[in-house]
Coordinates of C-alpha atoms in Angstrom, one line a residue:
Chain A
X1453 CA 52.9 -47.3 309.4
X1454 CA 51.6 -46.7 305.4
X1455 CA 54.2 -44.2 304.5
X1456 CA 51.7 -42.2 302.6
X1457 CA 52.8 -43.7 299.3
X1458 CA 50.0 -46.1 299.0
X1459 CA 47.3 -44.2 297.6
X1460 CA 49.4 -42.7 294.7
X1461 CA 49.8 -46.5 293.8
X1462 CA 46.1 -46.6 292.4
X1463 CA 44.3 -44.1 290.3
X1464 CA 40.9 -43.3 291.6
X1465 CA 40.3 -43.1 287.6
X1466 CA 40.6 -46.8 287.2
X1467 CA 37.9 -47.4 289.7
X1468 CA 35.4 -47.9 287.3
X1469 CA 37.4 -50.7 285.4
X1470 CA 38.3 -52.3 288.9
X1471 CA 38.9 -55.9 288.2
X1472 CA 36.2 -58.2 289.7
X1473 CA 36.2 -62.2 289.2
X1474 CA 32.8 -63.0 287.9
X1475 CA 31.2 -65.8 290.5
X1476 CA 31.0 -68.3 287.6
X1477 CA 34.7 -67.7 287.0
X1478 CA 35.6 -68.0 290.2
X1479 CA 33.8 -71.6 290.1
X1480 CA 36.1 -72.5 287.7
X1481 CA 39.0 -71.1 289.5
X1482 CA 37.9 -73.6 292.4
X1483 CA 37.6 -76.4 290.1
X1484 CA 40.8 -75.7 288.8
X1485 CA 42.5 -75.5 292.3
X1486 CA 40.5 -78.3 293.8
X1487 CA 41.7 -80.5 290.4
X1488 CA 45.6 -79.8 291.2
X1489 CA 45.0 -79.7 294.8
X1490 CA 44.6 -83.1 294.9
X1491 CA 47.6 -83.8 293.2
X1492 CA 46.6 -85.7 290.0
X1493 CA 49.1 -85.3 287.4
X1494 CA 48.3 -83.5 284.4
X1495 CA 49.3 -85.9 281.6
X1496 CA 47.9 -84.0 279.0
X1497 CA 50.5 -81.0 279.4
X1498 CA 52.3 -79.7 276.3
X1499 CA 55.9 -80.6 276.4
X1500 CA 58.3 -79.5 274.1
X1501 CA 60.0 -81.7 271.4
X1502 CA 63.0 -83.8 272.9
X1503 CA 66.3 -82.3 272.4
X1504 CA 68.9 -83.9 269.8
X1505 CA 71.9 -85.7 271.6
X1506 CA 75.0 -83.7 270.4
X1507 CA 77.6 -86.6 271.5
X1508 CA 77.3 -88.0 267.7
X1509 CA 80.7 -86.8 266.6
X1510 CA 79.1 -84.6 263.9
X1511 CA 79.0 -80.7 264.6
X1512 CA 76.3 -78.2 266.0
X1513 CA 75.4 -75.3 267.2
X1514 CA 76.5 -74.7 271.1
X1515 CA 75.2 -72.0 273.1
X1516 CA 77.8 -70.6 276.0
X1517 CA 77.6 -68.5 278.7
X1518 CA 80.9 -68.2 280.3
X1519 CA 82.0 -65.7 283.1
X1520 CA 84.9 -65.9 285.9
X1521 CA 85.0 -69.6 287.9
X1522 CA 84.4 -67.4 291.2
X1523 CA 81.3 -66.1 289.5
X1524 CA 79.6 -69.3 288.3
X1525 CA 81.1 -71.9 290.8
X1526 CA 81.4 -70.3 294.5
X1527 CA 78.8 -67.1 294.3
X1528 CA 76.1 -67.5 297.1
X1529 CA 73.8 -66.3 294.5
X1530 CA 74.6 -68.9 291.6
X1531 CA 74.5 -72.0 294.2
X1532 CA 70.7 -71.8 292.2
X1533 CA 72.5 -72.5 289.4
X1534 CA 74.0 -76.2 291.1
X1535 CA 70.1 -76.6 291.9
X1536 CA 68.9 -76.0 288.3
X1537 CA 71.5 -78.0 286.9
X1538 CA 70.7 -81.0 288.9
X1539 CA 67.0 -80.5 288.6
X1540 CA 67.6 -80.4 284.6
X1541 CA 69.9 -83.8 284.8
X1542 CA 67.0 -85.3 287.2
X1543 CA 64.6 -84.4 284.2
X1544 CA 66.5 -85.7 281.5
X1545 CA 66.6 -88.6 283.2
X1546 CA 62.5 -88.8 283.7
X1547 CA 62.3 -88.1 280.4
X1548 CA 65.3 -90.4 279.1
X1549 CA 66.9 -87.9 277.3
X1550 CA 70.8 -87.7 277.1
X1551 CA 72.6 -84.7 278.6
X1552 CA 73.3 -82.0 276.4
X1553 CA 75.2 -79.9 278.6
X1554 CA 78.2 -79.1 280.6
X1555 CA 80.3 -76.9 282.9
X1556 CA 84.0 -76.4 281.0
X1557 CA 86.8 -74.7 282.9
X1558 CA 89.0 -72.6 280.2
X1559 CA 87.8 -73.7 277.2
X1560 CA 89.9 -74.4 274.4
X1561 CA 87.3 -72.2 272.1
X1562 CA 87.2 -69.3 274.4
X1563 CA 89.8 -66.9 272.3
X1564 CA 88.3 -67.9 269.0
X1565 CA 84.5 -66.9 270.3
X1566 CA 84.7 -64.3 272.4
X1567 CA 85.4 -60.8 270.8
X1568 CA 88.7 -59.3 272.3
X1569 CA 87.1 -56.1 273.8
X1570 CA 84.8 -58.9 276.5
X1571 CA 87.7 -61.1 276.6
X1572 CA 89.8 -58.5 278.2
X1573 CA 86.9 -58.0 281.0
X1574 CA 86.9 -62.0 281.1
X1575 CA 88.3 -62.7 284.9
X1576 CA 90.6 -66.2 284.3
X1577 CA 89.8 -69.1 285.3
X1578 CA 86.7 -68.8 283.3
X1579 CA 84.1 -71.4 283.2
X1580 CA 81.3 -71.7 280.4
X1581 CA 78.1 -73.3 280.4
X1582 CA 77.8 -75.3 276.6
X1583 CA 74.4 -76.5 275.6
X1584 CA 73.0 -77.5 272.5
X1585 CA 69.8 -76.3 273.8
X1586 CA 69.3 -72.9 272.6
X1587 CA 66.1 -72.2 274.5
X1588 CA 67.1 -73.1 277.6
X1589 CA 70.5 -71.2 277.4
X1590 CA 68.7 -67.9 276.7
X1591 CA 66.8 -68.5 279.8
X1592 CA 69.8 -69.2 281.8
X1593 CA 71.2 -66.1 280.1
X1594 CA 68.3 -64.4 281.6
X1595 CA 69.1 -65.4 285.1
X1596 CA 72.6 -65.1 285.3
X1597 CA 72.7 -61.9 283.6
X1598 CA 76.3 -61.1 284.0
X1599 CA 77.6 -63.7 281.7
X1600 CA 79.5 -63.2 278.4
X1601 CA 77.0 -65.4 275.9
X1602 CA 77.9 -66.4 272.0
X1603 CA 77.5 -69.5 270.0
X1604 CA 79.5 -71.8 267.8
X1605 CA 78.9 -74.4 265.8
X1606 CA 81.3 -77.8 267.1
X1607 CA 81.1 -81.2 267.8
X1608 CA 80.5 -82.4 271.5
X1609 CA 84.1 -82.9 272.1
X1610 CA 85.3 -79.8 270.4
X1611 CA 82.9 -78.0 272.7
X1612 CA 83.8 -79.3 276.1
X1613 CA 87.2 -79.0 275.6
X1614 CA 88.7 -77.6 278.5
X1615 CA 90.8 -77.8 281.7
X1616 CA 88.7 -78.8 284.8
X1617 CA 92.1 -79.1 286.9
X1618 CA 92.4 -75.0 286.6
X1619 CA 89.4 -74.9 288.3
X1620 CA 90.8 -72.8 291.5
X1621 CA 90.8 -74.0 295.1
X1622 CA 88.3 -70.9 296.3
X1623 CA 89.3 -69.5 299.3
X1624 CA 87.2 -69.2 302.2
X1625 CA 84.4 -66.7 302.0
X1626 CA 82.5 -64.2 303.9
X1627 CA 79.9 -66.4 305.3
X1628 CA 76.8 -65.1 306.6
X1629 CA 74.1 -67.4 305.8
X1630 CA 72.1 -69.7 308.7
X1631 CA 73.6 -72.8 306.6
X1632 CA 77.0 -73.9 305.4
X1633 CA 77.4 -73.6 301.5
X1634 CA 77.5 -76.1 299.1
X1635 CA 80.5 -77.8 299.1
X1636 CA 83.1 -77.5 296.8
X1637 CA 83.3 -79.8 293.7
X1638 CA 79.5 -79.8 293.6
X1639 CA 80.6 -78.7 289.9
X1640 CA 82.0 -82.0 289.3
X1641 CA 79.3 -83.7 288.1
X1642 CA 78.7 -81.4 285.5
X1643 CA 82.2 -81.4 284.3
X1644 CA 82.5 -83.0 280.7
X1645 CA 84.5 -86.0 281.7
X1646 CA 81.5 -86.9 283.9
X1647 CA 78.4 -86.2 281.9
X1648 CA 77.3 -89.3 281.2
Chain B
X193 CA 51.9 -51.4 304.3
X194 CA 50.5 -51.4 301.1
X195 CA 47.0 -51.8 301.8
X196 CA 44.9 -48.9 300.7
X197 CA 41.2 -47.7 301.0
X198 CA 40.4 -48.4 297.0
X199 CA 41.1 -52.4 297.7
X200 CA 37.9 -52.7 299.9
X201 CA 35.9 -51.6 296.4
X202 CA 36.8 -54.4 294.6
X203 CA 35.7 -56.6 297.7
X204 CA 32.5 -55.3 297.6
X205 CA 32.0 -56.0 293.9
X206 CA 33.5 -59.8 294.7
X207 CA 31.1 -60.0 297.8
X208 CA 28.2 -59.2 295.4
X209 CA 28.6 -62.1 293.3
X210 CA 29.9 -63.9 296.4
X211 CA 28.6 -67.7 296.1
X212 CA 29.5 -70.0 298.9
X213 CA 31.8 -72.7 298.1
X214 CA 33.9 -75.0 300.1
X215 CA 36.9 -76.5 298.9
X216 CA 36.9 -80.3 298.1
X217 CA 39.6 -80.9 300.5
X218 CA 37.8 -79.9 303.3
X219 CA 35.3 -82.0 303.0
X220 CA 36.4 -85.1 301.7
X221 CA 39.6 -85.2 302.4
X222 CA 39.8 -89.3 303.5
X223 CA 42.4 -88.3 306.6
X224 CA 40.1 -85.8 308.2
X225 CA 39.1 -86.8 311.6
X226 CA 37.9 -83.5 312.5
X227 CA 39.3 -82.0 316.0
X228 CA 36.9 -81.8 318.5
X229 CA 35.9 -78.7 318.6
X230 CA 35.1 -76.7 322.0
X231 CA 31.6 -74.9 322.1
X232 CA 33.5 -71.4 321.5
X233 CA 34.3 -73.0 317.9
X234 CA 38.1 -73.4 318.8
X235 CA 40.1 -76.3 318.1
X236 CA 40.6 -78.2 321.6
X237 CA 44.5 -79.0 321.0
X238 CA 45.6 -75.7 319.9
X239 CA 42.4 -73.0 320.5
X240 CA 42.5 -72.2 316.8
X241 CA 39.3 -70.6 316.0
X242 CA 36.9 -72.6 313.5
X243 CA 35.0 -71.5 310.8
X244 CA 33.3 -74.8 311.0
X245 CA 34.0 -78.4 311.6
X246 CA 37.8 -79.2 310.1
X247 CA 37.6 -75.7 308.7
X248 CA 40.1 -73.2 310.3
X249 CA 38.7 -69.1 310.4
X250 CA 41.4 -67.4 308.4
X251 CA 43.7 -65.6 310.7
X252 CA 42.4 -61.9 311.2
X253 CA 43.7 -59.4 308.7
X254 CA 46.6 -56.7 309.6
X255 CA 48.9 -54.7 307.2
X256 CA 51.5 -57.4 307.7
X257 CA 49.5 -60.6 306.4
X258 CA 49.8 -61.8 303.0
X259 CA 48.4 -59.8 300.6
X260 CA 46.3 -60.5 297.7
X261 CA 47.1 -58.5 294.9
X262 CA 44.9 -57.5 292.2
X263 CA 45.5 -54.9 289.1
X264 CA 43.5 -53.6 286.4
X265 CA 43.0 -56.0 284.1
X266 CA 41.7 -54.0 281.2
X267 CA 45.0 -51.7 281.4
X268 CA 47.0 -54.8 281.4
X269 CA 45.1 -56.1 278.4
X270 CA 46.1 -52.9 276.6
X271 CA 49.6 -53.0 277.8
X272 CA 50.0 -56.5 276.7
X273 CA 48.4 -55.8 273.2
X274 CA 50.2 -53.1 272.4
X275 CA 53.5 -51.4 273.2
X276 CA 54.5 -54.1 275.4
X277 CA 53.7 -56.6 272.6
X278 CA 55.9 -55.0 270.0
X279 CA 58.6 -54.5 272.5
X280 CA 59.0 -57.8 274.1
X281 CA 61.9 -59.8 273.6
X282 CA 60.3 -62.6 271.6
X283 CA 63.6 -64.7 272.0
X284 CA 63.6 -64.6 275.6
X285 CA 59.5 -64.7 276.3
X286 CA 59.2 -68.0 274.1
X287 CA 62.3 -69.3 276.0
X288 CA 60.9 -68.6 279.4
X289 CA 57.8 -70.1 278.1
X290 CA 59.3 -73.6 277.3
X291 CA 61.3 -73.8 280.6
X292 CA 57.7 -73.6 282.2
X293 CA 56.4 -76.2 279.7
X294 CA 58.9 -78.3 280.3
X295 CA 57.3 -78.8 283.8
X296 CA 60.0 -80.1 286.1
X297 CA 57.9 -80.5 288.8
X298 CA 55.3 -82.4 287.5
X299 CA 55.9 -85.6 289.8
X300 CA 57.4 -83.6 292.5
X301 CA 54.2 -82.8 294.7
X302 CA 53.2 -86.3 295.6
X303 CA 52.7 -86.8 299.7
X304 CA 53.9 -90.1 301.5
X305 CA 52.5 -91.6 304.1
X306 CA 55.1 -89.9 307.0
X307 CA 53.4 -86.5 306.9
X308 CA 50.2 -87.3 309.3
X309 CA 52.8 -89.2 311.9
X310 CA 55.1 -85.9 312.0
X311 CA 52.0 -83.9 311.9
X312 CA 50.5 -85.9 315.5
X313 CA 53.9 -85.4 316.8
X314 CA 54.1 -81.5 317.1
X315 CA 52.3 -80.9 320.1
X316 CA 51.7 -77.6 322.1
X317 CA 52.6 -74.6 321.2
X318 CA 54.4 -75.3 318.4
X319 CA 51.6 -77.2 316.9
X320 CA 49.5 -74.0 316.8
X321 CA 52.4 -71.4 315.1
X322 CA 52.8 -74.8 312.6
X323 CA 49.4 -74.2 311.3
X324 CA 49.9 -70.6 311.0
X325 CA 52.9 -70.9 309.2
X326 CA 51.1 -73.5 306.7
X327 CA 48.3 -70.9 306.6
X328 CA 50.1 -68.0 305.8
X329 CA 52.2 -70.1 302.8
X330 CA 48.9 -71.2 301.4
X331 CA 47.4 -67.8 301.5
X332 CA 50.3 -66.5 299.9
X333 CA 50.7 -69.3 296.9
X334 CA 46.8 -69.1 296.3
X335 CA 47.0 -65.3 296.0
X336 CA 49.6 -65.9 293.2
X337 CA 47.3 -68.3 291.6
X338 CA 44.2 -66.4 291.5
X339 CA 46.4 -63.1 289.9
X340 CA 48.1 -65.2 287.6
X341 CA 45.2 -67.5 286.6
X342 CA 42.9 -64.4 285.7
X343 CA 46.2 -62.8 284.0
X344 CA 46.5 -65.9 282.0
X345 CA 42.9 -65.8 280.7
X346 CA 42.3 -62.2 280.0
X347 CA 45.4 -62.1 277.6
X348 CA 44.5 -65.3 275.9
X349 CA 43.4 -63.9 273.2
X350 CA 45.7 -60.5 273.1
X351 CA 48.9 -61.6 273.9
X352 CA 48.9 -66.3 273.9
X353 CA 52.8 -66.7 274.5
X354 CA 52.6 -64.5 277.9
X355 CA 49.3 -65.6 278.4
X356 CA 50.3 -69.1 278.6
X357 CA 53.3 -68.7 281.0
X358 CA 51.0 -66.6 283.2
X359 CA 48.8 -69.8 283.0
X360 CA 51.7 -72.4 283.8
X361 CA 52.5 -70.1 286.8
X362 CA 49.2 -70.3 288.1
X363 CA 49.3 -74.2 287.5
X364 CA 52.5 -74.1 290.0
X365 CA 50.9 -71.8 292.0
X366 CA 47.6 -74.0 292.7
X367 CA 50.0 -77.1 293.1
X368 CA 51.9 -75.3 295.9
X369 CA 48.6 -74.2 297.8
X370 CA 47.1 -77.2 297.3
X371 CA 50.1 -79.1 298.6
X372 CA 50.0 -77.1 301.4
X373 CA 46.4 -77.0 302.2
X374 CA 46.8 -81.0 302.0
X375 CA 49.6 -80.2 305.0
X376 CA 47.2 -78.6 307.0
X377 CA 44.9 -81.5 306.8
X378 CA 47.2 -83.1 308.8
X379 CA 46.7 -80.9 311.3
X380 CA 43.1 -81.4 310.9
X381 CA 42.5 -78.1 309.3
X382 CA 42.2 -76.7 306.1
X383 CA 41.4 -73.2 304.4
X384 CA 38.3 -72.7 302.6
X385 CA 40.0 -71.3 299.6
X386 CA 36.6 -70.0 297.9
X387 CA 35.7 -68.4 301.4
X388 CA 38.9 -66.3 301.1
X389 CA 38.5 -65.3 297.3
X390 CA 35.4 -63.7 298.5
X391 CA 36.4 -62.5 301.8
X392 CA 39.8 -61.0 301.5
X393 CA 41.1 -57.9 300.7
X394 CA 42.7 -57.0 297.7
X395 CA 45.6 -54.9 297.4
X396 CA 45.3 -53.1 294.5
X397 CA 48.5 -52.1 292.0
X398 CA 48.6 -50.4 288.7
X399 CA 49.7 -52.5 285.9
X400 CA 53.0 -50.7 285.7
X401 CA 53.4 -51.3 289.8
X402 CA 52.6 -54.9 290.1
X403 CA 55.8 -56.7 288.4
X404 CA 58.3 -54.8 290.9
X405 CA 56.1 -56.3 293.7
X406 CA 55.2 -59.8 292.0
X407 CA 59.2 -60.0 291.1
X408 CA 60.1 -59.2 294.8
X409 CA 57.8 -61.9 296.1
X410 CA 58.6 -64.6 294.1
X411 CA 62.8 -63.9 294.4
X412 CA 62.4 -63.5 298.1
X413 CA 60.3 -66.6 298.5
X414 CA 62.9 -68.8 296.6
X415 CA 65.3 -67.5 299.0
X416 CA 62.8 -68.1 302.0
X417 CA 62.0 -71.9 300.9
X418 CA 65.9 -72.3 300.1
X419 CA 67.2 -71.1 303.2
X420 CA 64.9 -73.0 305.4
X421 CA 65.9 -76.5 303.1
X422 CA 69.5 -75.9 303.1
X423 CA 69.4 -75.5 306.9
X424 CA 67.3 -78.3 307.5
X425 CA 69.8 -80.8 305.2
X426 CA 72.3 -80.3 306.9
X427 CA 70.7 -80.3 310.7
X428 CA 68.3 -83.4 309.7
X429 CA 67.4 -83.1 313.8
X430 CA 65.3 -80.4 313.1
X431 CA 63.1 -81.6 310.4
X432 CA 59.9 -81.8 312.1
X433 CA 57.8 -82.4 309.1
X434 CA 58.5 -83.6 305.7
X435 CA 57.2 -81.1 304.2
X436 CA 60.4 -79.1 304.1
X437 CA 62.1 -81.9 302.1
X438 CA 59.8 -80.6 298.9
X439 CA 61.2 -77.2 299.2
X440 CA 64.0 -77.2 296.9
X441 CA 62.5 -78.2 293.8
X442 CA 59.3 -76.2 294.9
X443 CA 61.4 -73.1 295.2
X444 CA 62.7 -73.5 291.9
X445 CA 59.1 -72.8 290.5
X446 CA 59.2 -69.1 292.2
X447 CA 62.6 -68.1 290.9
X448 CA 61.2 -69.3 287.5
X449 CA 58.6 -66.9 288.1
X450 CA 60.7 -64.1 288.8
X451 CA 62.6 -64.4 285.8
X452 CA 59.6 -63.8 283.8
X453 CA 59.2 -60.5 285.4
X454 CA 62.4 -59.9 284.7
X455 CA 61.9 -60.4 281.2
X456 CA 58.8 -58.1 281.2
X457 CA 60.1 -55.5 282.9
X458 CA 63.3 -55.5 280.7
X459 CA 60.4 -54.7 277.5
X460 CA 59.8 -51.7 279.3
X461 CA 62.9 -49.4 279.8
X462 CA 60.8 -47.0 281.6
X463 CA 60.4 -49.1 284.2
X464 CA 63.8 -49.6 284.6
X465 CA 66.1 -46.5 283.5
X466 CA 64.0 -43.4 284.7
X467 CA 64.7 -41.7 288.4
X468 CA 61.0 -42.2 289.2
X469 CA 61.4 -46.1 288.4
X470 CA 64.6 -45.9 290.6
X471 CA 62.4 -44.6 293.5
X472 CA 59.9 -46.9 293.2
X473 CA 62.1 -49.7 293.2
X474 CA 63.8 -49.0 296.2
X475 CA 60.1 -48.1 297.6
X476 CA 59.1 -52.1 296.5
X477 CA 62.3 -53.4 298.1
X478 CA 62.1 -51.5 301.3
X479 CA 58.0 -52.3 301.7
X480 CA 58.8 -56.1 300.8
X481 CA 62.0 -56.6 303.4
X482 CA 60.7 -54.6 306.0
X483 CA 57.6 -56.6 306.0
X484 CA 59.1 -60.0 306.2
X485 CA 61.6 -58.7 308.8
X486 CA 58.3 -57.7 311.0
X487 CA 56.0 -60.7 310.3
X488 CA 59.3 -63.4 311.3
X489 CA 60.2 -61.8 313.9
X490 CA 56.4 -61.5 315.3
X491 CA 56.8 -65.5 314.8
X492 CA 60.4 -66.3 315.9
X493 CA 58.8 -69.6 317.9
X494 CA 58.2 -70.9 314.0
X495 CA 61.8 -70.5 313.4
X496 CA 63.5 -71.2 316.6
X497 CA 61.1 -74.3 316.5
X498 CA 63.3 -76.0 313.2
X499 CA 66.4 -74.8 314.7
X500 CA 66.8 -71.3 313.0
X501 CA 67.5 -67.9 314.1
X502 CA 65.1 -65.7 312.8
X503 CA 67.4 -62.4 312.6
X504 CA 70.4 -64.1 310.8
X505 CA 67.9 -66.3 308.6
X506 CA 66.0 -62.8 307.9
X507 CA 69.3 -60.9 307.5
X508 CA 70.2 -63.5 305.1
X509 CA 67.2 -63.9 302.9
X510 CA 67.0 -59.8 302.4
X511 CA 71.1 -59.6 301.8
X512 CA 70.2 -62.5 298.8
X513 CA 67.1 -61.4 297.4
X514 CA 68.7 -57.6 297.6
X515 CA 71.8 -59.0 294.9
X516 CA 69.2 -61.1 293.1
X517 CA 67.3 -58.6 292.9
X518 CA 70.1 -56.2 291.9
X519 CA 70.6 -58.0 288.6
X520 CA 67.3 -56.4 287.2
X521 CA 66.3 -53.4 289.2
X522 CA 68.2 -50.1 288.6
X523 CA 68.8 -49.3 292.4
X524 CA 68.2 -51.9 295.5
X525 CA 69.1 -50.9 298.9
X526 CA 72.6 -51.0 300.5
X527 CA 70.8 -53.6 303.2
X528 CA 74.2 -54.6 303.8
X529 CA 75.2 -51.1 305.4
X530 CA 75.0 -51.7 309.3
X531 CA 72.5 -49.1 309.6
X532 CA 70.0 -50.8 307.9
X533 CA 69.3 -53.8 310.0
X534 CA 69.8 -51.6 312.7
X535 CA 66.5 -49.5 311.8
X536 CA 65.1 -52.8 311.0
X537 CA 65.8 -54.1 314.7
X538 CA 64.5 -50.8 316.3
X539 CA 60.9 -51.4 314.3
X540 CA 60.9 -54.6 315.4
X541 CA 60.6 -53.3 319.0
X542 CA 57.7 -50.5 318.1
X543 CA 56.1 -53.2 316.5
X544 CA 55.9 -55.0 319.8
X545 CA 54.9 -52.3 321.3
X546 CA 52.4 -51.7 319.4
X547 CA 51.2 -55.5 320.0
X548 CA 51.1 -54.8 323.8
X549 CA 49.3 -51.6 323.3
X550 CA 46.7 -53.5 321.1
X551 CA 46.6 -56.4 323.5
X552 CA 45.8 -53.7 326.7
X553 CA 42.6 -53.3 328.2
X554 CA 42.5 -49.6 327.6
X555 CA 40.0 -47.7 326.1
X556 CA 40.2 -47.7 322.3
X557 CA 40.9 -43.8 322.3
X558 CA 44.1 -44.3 324.6
X559 CA 45.3 -47.2 322.7
X560 CA 45.2 -44.4 319.7
X561 CA 46.7 -41.9 321.8
X562 CA 49.4 -44.2 322.9
X563 CA 50.1 -45.7 319.7
X564 CA 50.8 -42.4 317.9
X565 CA 54.5 -41.7 319.0
X566 CA 55.3 -45.1 318.0
X567 CA 53.7 -44.8 314.5
X568 CA 55.9 -41.7 314.2
X569 CA 59.2 -44.0 315.3
X570 CA 58.2 -46.5 312.4
X571 CA 57.6 -43.6 310.1
X572 CA 61.0 -42.0 310.9
X573 CA 62.7 -45.1 310.4
X574 CA 61.1 -46.3 307.3
X575 CA 61.9 -42.7 305.8
X576 CA 65.9 -42.7 307.0
X577 CA 65.9 -46.2 305.2
X578 CA 64.2 -45.1 301.8
X579 CA 66.6 -42.2 301.9
X580 CA 69.6 -44.3 302.7
X581 CA 72.2 -44.1 299.5
X582 CA 70.9 -46.5 297.1
X583 CA 73.2 -49.3 295.3
X584 CA 73.2 -48.6 291.7
X585 CA 71.9 -52.0 290.0
X586 CA 70.6 -52.9 287.3
X587 CA 70.3 -55.7 284.0
X588 CA 73.4 -55.4 282.0
X589 CA 71.4 -55.8 278.9
X590 CA 70.0 -52.3 279.9
X591 CA 73.0 -50.2 278.5
X592 CA 72.2 -47.2 280.5
X593 CA 72.8 -48.7 284.2
X594 CA 75.6 -48.7 286.0
X595 CA 76.6 -52.1 286.2
X596 CA 76.4 -52.5 282.1
X597 CA 78.8 -49.5 281.9
X598 CA 81.4 -50.8 284.1
X599 CA 81.0 -54.7 283.3
X600 CA 83.3 -57.3 283.9
X601 CA 82.8 -61.2 283.9

């Protein structure tokens, strides 16, 4: 079934530098996999510094990612965002961090912080993910890709001010998956009024 | 499909250095009451071939078995030490590293008492296909571990940030492979991963190609695991074995690994914005999708045993993986064009004919002759799929791609 393309994938000239894992190296690999396979917790792992709790009444730098509500909340592709947010809330709970992100529908700061040319391309109602954790937001932008991103200084209250009532009642979509979609409202626990 | 003759060379050199080691789990798992083996070395319950007591013989390899990827590590060192390093988006790379350092799943892969009892209840033909599923999954995860671990080691001095990400990804893969191998022990079996390391054929990709392949493997892995998970969550009656309950958190690792490869590809625009890169992207999409489709259709019994319809499950996974991939690859396949799955289904039929010939008693030269028209059939379908009009795609960060020009949010 080879398309005859496979041979062109490897260059003959690189045969001399053919990778080869040395025996001693393999032993290390096995030591490593055995250690991990025995599911011992790695307590010594470097963990990033704890995030700052932005809900202290003072201004912080917030990052935002914004797109139309359908993309953010109702696209099959972004069901994985629901999983990520749940995972992060769980993780924050385990680490005893205060949750520093929320989903904001039609944020009040939108016009002020999104350039007009981009605003014109933004479907409404819009939903934004806001957080003070810059690295995580850079990662989320890498994942979501089709979003407008930016930052501003504000208090938690200002940054999360929006109108959750405007989240539309999404019409049923063409659904081919062997399971039903995430129930509407999965986002509710990430709305500003419900994030604790 | 992508196996090539040169991969044997690396295997020979690996064998030359071979040191036989067995996997700890296989020898000292407290639970293993190794299954009775027949004189021919086969497990009495399932007929599975045993390498030695309690250790399963690795399945025969063919073009559809999970691949062990390898690459030219020296060239990789040059790449990451030079041009690649300077072009990496540092902010993005450090964000990826931090995401991996969080280690969301550090406490996730802890087994409980229900595994063994559930495994004992899986009997008859289902037991054999379960074992096969576990073995293939374990092999796939383990191959990721080997590749990432080696890259992490080789790049440590040259590019510490990238190296650490690879090392943390190998951490994840080792956990997954270990968890799967523990699951095999519920079935009184284990894979000798040391033996596998030495004796498996490696598929060699030049560094510039390996990231297309690993990106797709990770993202399709995510969609497979999450689809099984969501299906079982909604149909708890089909939850035959508790391992599936771990899939939701588990597959987030796979998806994150894929994102790292997105970041790497973006640092090398020529991988994403030339006409050759578009052809390569289509080629890799096609090979990954078709391989899965044929593989899973050979194992319909497994998916049916957990209440999934193989075709529906596969088509969903391919459609969604393709959409995910469209966020980075400059071109993807038009899998929603009915012709795509029509041809895939025809290849499933051809594959059945091929298996039937393989299993027949005819002399080898007759078999070869019988296979010729079938192989020609495969070739014509694959070529037709490859040349179907693609879907223009790509990250919005790549300004030259079509989506960026017409972006709306």
